[in-house]
Amino acid sequence: AQSVAQPEDQVNVAEGNPLTVKCTYSVSGNPYLFWYVQYPNRGLQFLLKYITGDNLVKGSYGFEAEFNKSQTSFHLKKPSALVSDSALYFCAVRDMIGRRALTFGSGTRLQVQP
Amino acid sequence: DAGVIQSPRHEVTEMGQEVTLRCKPISGHNSLFWYRQTMMRGLELLIYFNNNVPIDDSGMPEDRFSAKMPNASFSTLKIQPSEPRDSAVYFCASSTRQGANTEAFFGQGTRLTVV
C-alpha cells in the first residue's frame, strides 16, 4: 500500500517570508514523489517531482522540495512567498514498480498575506 | 497541445438520471486516470487505464459507476442512476506510461451537482 500525509490543513505566511508545506509518505520500496498545485476552479498543475539522485529538487515558480529518506518526508519549500502562491497544494506518491496510480494527500491550503 | 480536455465543465442533474462525463487525454499518452474530489474525502482514484485496458477499478464506488476507454483518445465515466452523494468534481488525467516516473497531467474537471 502507498499513502501520503499532509499534517497541516492550512499554512499561513507573510509575503516575502519563506514557506514550508509538509508531506510524509509511506510506500513499499523506493518512492517517486510529486507536488501539485490547484488554483480555484482549476485542475491540478504539476510543480516538481523526485525520482532519484539529488535530494533537493527544483521546480516551477521558484518552488523546491527536499527528499529525506530517513524521515520519509518530501516537504515543499520556497525562499520568498508571493501572494499569488496562495492555493491548494497536494503531495503525491507512487512506488517505483508503478503498480498503482498516484496516491494524493489531503491537501494543504497555503495563504500568503500581503 | 491543448492538454487534457474534459466535458462538460459543469453538470447539474436530478437524482436518478444518467450522467456521462467525457475525457480526451493528451495525444500520445497511454495511461488515463479518473479521480473524484470532494471536501470530505479529498482526491480519490476511481479507475485507471493503461493502453485502453482498465488496470485498477478498485476505487469505483459501486455498480452505479462505470468507465470505458474505447480508443486511445477518448474515455467516459458514467453514473447510472445518479445520487446526491455523487456530487463532486471529477478529474481526468493522463500520463505517458504507467509505472514510469512520469507526472500525470490533469484536465480542468467536471463539477457535478446531483439534486
Coordinates of C-alpha atoms in Angstrom, one line a residue:
Chain A
A1 CA 0.0 0.0 0.0
Q2 CA 1.1 3.6 -0.5
S3 CA -0.1 6.7 1.3
V4 CA 0.7 10.3 1.9
A5 CA 0.1 12.5 4.9
Q6 CA -0.1 16.3 4.8
P7 CA -0.4 17.2 8.5
E8 CA -1.5 20.8 8.0
D9 CA -4.8 21.8 6.6
Q10 CA -3.7 25.3 6.2
V11 CA -0.4 27.2 6.3
N12 CA -0.3 31.0 6.7
V13 CA 2.8 33.0 5.8
A14 CA 3.5 36.7 5.2
E15 CA 4.6 37.7 1.7
G16 CA 8.4 37.7 1.4
N17 CA 8.9 35.1 4.1
P18 CA 10.0 31.5 3.5
L19 CA 7.3 28.9 3.3
T20 CA 7.2 25.2 4.0
V21 CA 4.4 22.8 3.3
K22 CA 4.9 19.4 4.9
C23 CA 4.5 15.9 3.4
T24 CA 5.3 12.4 4.7
Y25 CA 4.8 9.2 2.8
S26 CA 4.6 5.5 3.1
V27 CA 5.4 3.1 0.3
S28 CA 6.8 -0.3 -0.3
G29 CA 10.3 0.2 -1.6
N30 CA 11.6 3.4 -3.1
P31 CA 9.2 6.2 -4.0
Y32 CA 8.5 8.6 -6.8
L33 CA 7.2 11.8 -5.1
F34 CA 5.3 14.7 -6.7
W35 CA 3.9 18.1 -5.7
Y36 CA 0.9 19.6 -7.5
V37 CA -0.8 23.0 -7.0
Q38 CA -4.5 23.7 -7.5
Y39 CA -5.9 27.2 -8.0
P40 CA -9.7 27.8 -7.5
N41 CA -11.9 26.1 -10.1
R42 CA -8.9 24.7 -11.9
G43 CA -7.3 21.3 -12.3
L44 CA -4.1 20.2 -10.6
Q45 CA -0.9 21.6 -12.1
F46 CA 2.4 19.7 -11.7
L47 CA 5.1 21.5 -9.8
L48 CA 8.0 19.1 -9.3
K49 CA 9.0 15.5 -8.7
Y50 CA 11.6 13.4 -7.0
I51 CA 12.9 10.4 -8.9
T52 CA 16.4 9.7 -7.7
G53 CA 19.7 11.4 -7.1
D54 CA 19.9 14.9 -5.6
N55 CA 17.6 15.1 -2.6
L56 CA 16.8 18.8 -3.3
V57 CA 14.5 19.1 -6.3
K58 CA 13.8 22.4 -8.0
G59 CA 10.5 23.0 -9.8
S60 CA 8.2 25.6 -11.3
Y61 CA 7.6 29.1 -9.9
G62 CA 10.6 29.0 -7.6
F63 CA 9.4 26.1 -5.6
E64 CA 11.7 23.3 -4.4
A65 CA 11.3 20.2 -2.3
E66 CA 13.7 18.2 -0.1
F67 CA 13.5 14.4 -0.1
N68 CA 14.5 12.9 3.3
K69 CA 14.5 9.1 3.2
S70 CA 15.2 8.5 6.9
Q71 CA 12.2 10.7 7.8
T72 CA 10.1 9.6 4.8
S73 CA 9.4 13.2 4.1
F74 CA 9.2 15.4 1.0
H75 CA 8.5 19.0 2.2
L76 CA 7.7 21.7 -0.3
K77 CA 9.6 25.0 0.2
K78 CA 10.0 28.4 -1.3
P79 CA 12.5 31.0 0.0
S80 CA 10.2 34.0 -0.5
A81 CA 6.4 33.6 -0.7
L82 CA 4.2 35.6 -3.1
V83 CA 0.5 36.5 -2.6
S84 CA -0.1 34.7 -5.9
D85 CA 1.3 31.4 -4.4
S86 CA -2.0 31.2 -2.4
A87 CA -3.6 27.9 -3.5
L88 CA -4.2 24.3 -2.5
Y89 CA -1.1 22.1 -2.6
F90 CA -1.1 18.3 -2.9
C91 CA 1.7 15.9 -2.3
A92 CA 1.5 12.5 -4.2
V93 CA 3.4 9.2 -4.2
R94 CA 3.9 6.2 -6.4
D95 CA 6.0 3.2 -5.8
M96 CA 8.8 2.6 -8.3
I97 CA 7.2 -0.6 -9.6
G98 CA 4.3 1.5 -10.6
R99 CA 1.5 -1.0 -10.0
R100 CA -0.8 1.7 -8.7
A101 CA -1.7 5.2 -9.9
L102 CA -0.6 8.3 -7.9
T103 CA -1.9 8.5 -4.4
F104 CA -2.6 12.0 -3.2
G105 CA -2.5 13.6 0.2
S106 CA -5.4 15.5 1.6
G107 CA -4.0 18.8 0.5
T108 CA -2.7 21.9 2.3
R109 CA -4.2 25.4 1.7
L110 CA -1.4 28.0 1.6
Q111 CA -2.5 31.5 2.4
V112 CA 0.1 34.2 1.8
Q113 CA -0.8 37.5 3.4
P114 CA 0.3 40.8 1.8
Chain B
D1 CA -1.1 20.5 -27.2
A2 CA -4.4 21.5 -25.7
G3 CA -3.9 19.4 -22.7
V4 CA -6.5 17.0 -21.2
I5 CA -9.9 18.1 -22.3
Q6 CA -13.0 17.3 -20.2
S7 CA -16.6 17.9 -20.9
P8 CA -18.9 19.2 -19.7
R9 CA -17.3 21.7 -17.2
H10 CA -20.4 21.8 -15.2
E11 CA -23.3 19.4 -14.9
V12 CA -26.5 19.7 -12.9
T13 CA -28.8 16.7 -12.9
E14 CA -31.7 15.3 -11.0
M15 CA -31.3 12.3 -8.8
G16 CA -31.9 9.1 -10.7
Q17 CA -30.7 10.4 -14.0
E18 CA -27.8 9.1 -16.0
V19 CA -24.7 11.2 -16.2
T20 CA -21.8 10.8 -18.6
L21 CA -18.5 12.6 -18.2
R22 CA -16.1 12.7 -21.1
C23 CA -12.3 13.0 -21.4
K24 CA -9.8 13.4 -24.2
P25 CA -6.3 12.6 -23.0
I26 CA -3.2 14.3 -24.3
S27 CA -2.2 12.8 -27.6
G28 CA 0.5 10.1 -27.2
H29 CA -0.4 9.4 -23.6
N30 CA -1.3 5.8 -22.9
S31 CA -2.3 6.0 -19.3
L32 CA -5.6 7.6 -18.2
F33 CA -6.9 8.2 -14.7
W34 CA -10.3 9.3 -13.3
Y35 CA -10.2 11.0 -9.9
R36 CA -13.0 12.4 -7.8
Q37 CA -12.5 15.4 -5.4
T38 CA -14.8 16.2 -2.5
M39 CA -14.3 18.3 0.6
M40 CA -14.8 15.2 2.8
R41 CA -12.6 12.7 1.1
G42 CA -10.1 14.7 -0.9
L43 CA -8.8 13.3 -4.2
E44 CA -9.7 9.7 -4.7
L45 CA -8.6 7.5 -7.6
L46 CA -11.7 5.9 -9.2
I47 CA -10.1 3.9 -12.1
Y48 CA -7.1 3.9 -14.3
F49 CA -6.5 2.6 -17.8
N50 CA -3.2 1.6 -19.5
N51 CA -3.3 1.2 -23.2
N52 CA -7.1 1.4 -23.1
V53 CA -7.4 -1.5 -20.7
P54 CA -8.7 -1.0 -17.1
I55 CA -5.9 -1.9 -14.7
D56 CA -7.4 -0.9 -11.3
D57 CA -11.0 -0.1 -10.7
S58 CA -11.0 -0.8 -7.0
G59 CA -11.8 2.9 -6.4
M60 CA -15.1 2.8 -8.3
P61 CA -17.7 3.4 -5.5
E62 CA -20.3 0.9 -6.6
D63 CA -22.0 -0.7 -9.6
R64 CA -23.7 2.6 -10.5
F65 CA -20.3 3.8 -11.8
S66 CA -18.8 2.5 -15.0
A67 CA -15.9 3.7 -17.2
K68 CA -14.8 2.9 -20.7
M69 CA -12.0 3.7 -23.0
P70 CA -12.9 2.6 -26.5
N71 CA -9.8 4.1 -28.0
A72 CA -6.6 6.0 -27.1
S73 CA -8.2 9.4 -27.5
F74 CA -11.5 9.1 -25.5
S75 CA -12.8 7.9 -22.2
T76 CA -16.2 8.2 -20.4
L77 CA -17.3 7.9 -16.8
K78 CA -20.9 7.1 -16.4
I79 CA -23.1 7.2 -13.3
Q80 CA -26.5 5.5 -13.5
P81 CA -28.6 6.2 -11.6
S82 CA -27.0 9.3 -10.1
E83 CA -27.4 10.2 -6.4
P84 CA -26.9 13.5 -4.4
R85 CA -23.8 12.0 -2.8
D86 CA -22.2 11.7 -6.2
S87 CA -21.9 15.5 -6.2
A88 CA -18.2 16.3 -6.6
V89 CA -15.5 17.5 -9.1
Y90 CA -14.4 14.7 -11.4
F91 CA -10.9 14.9 -12.9
C92 CA -9.4 13.1 -15.7
A93 CA -5.6 12.9 -16.0
S94 CA -3.2 11.2 -18.5
S95 CA 0.4 10.3 -18.5
T96 CA 2.9 8.8 -20.9
R97 CA 3.3 5.5 -19.3
Q98 CA 2.0 3.9 -16.1
G99 CA 4.8 2.5 -14.0
A100 CA 7.3 5.1 -15.1
N101 CA 8.4 8.2 -13.2
T102 CA 6.2 10.5 -15.2
E103 CA 3.8 13.0 -13.9
A104 CA 0.1 13.0 -14.7
F105 CA -1.5 15.9 -16.4
F106 CA -4.9 16.9 -15.2
G107 CA -8.0 18.3 -17.0
Q108 CA -10.0 21.2 -15.7
G109 CA -12.5 18.9 -14.1
T110 CA -16.3 18.4 -14.3
R111 CA -18.3 19.8 -11.4
L112 CA -21.2 17.5 -11.0
T113 CA -24.2 18.5 -8.9
V114 CA -27.0 16.0 -8.3
V115 CA -30.1 17.5 -6.9

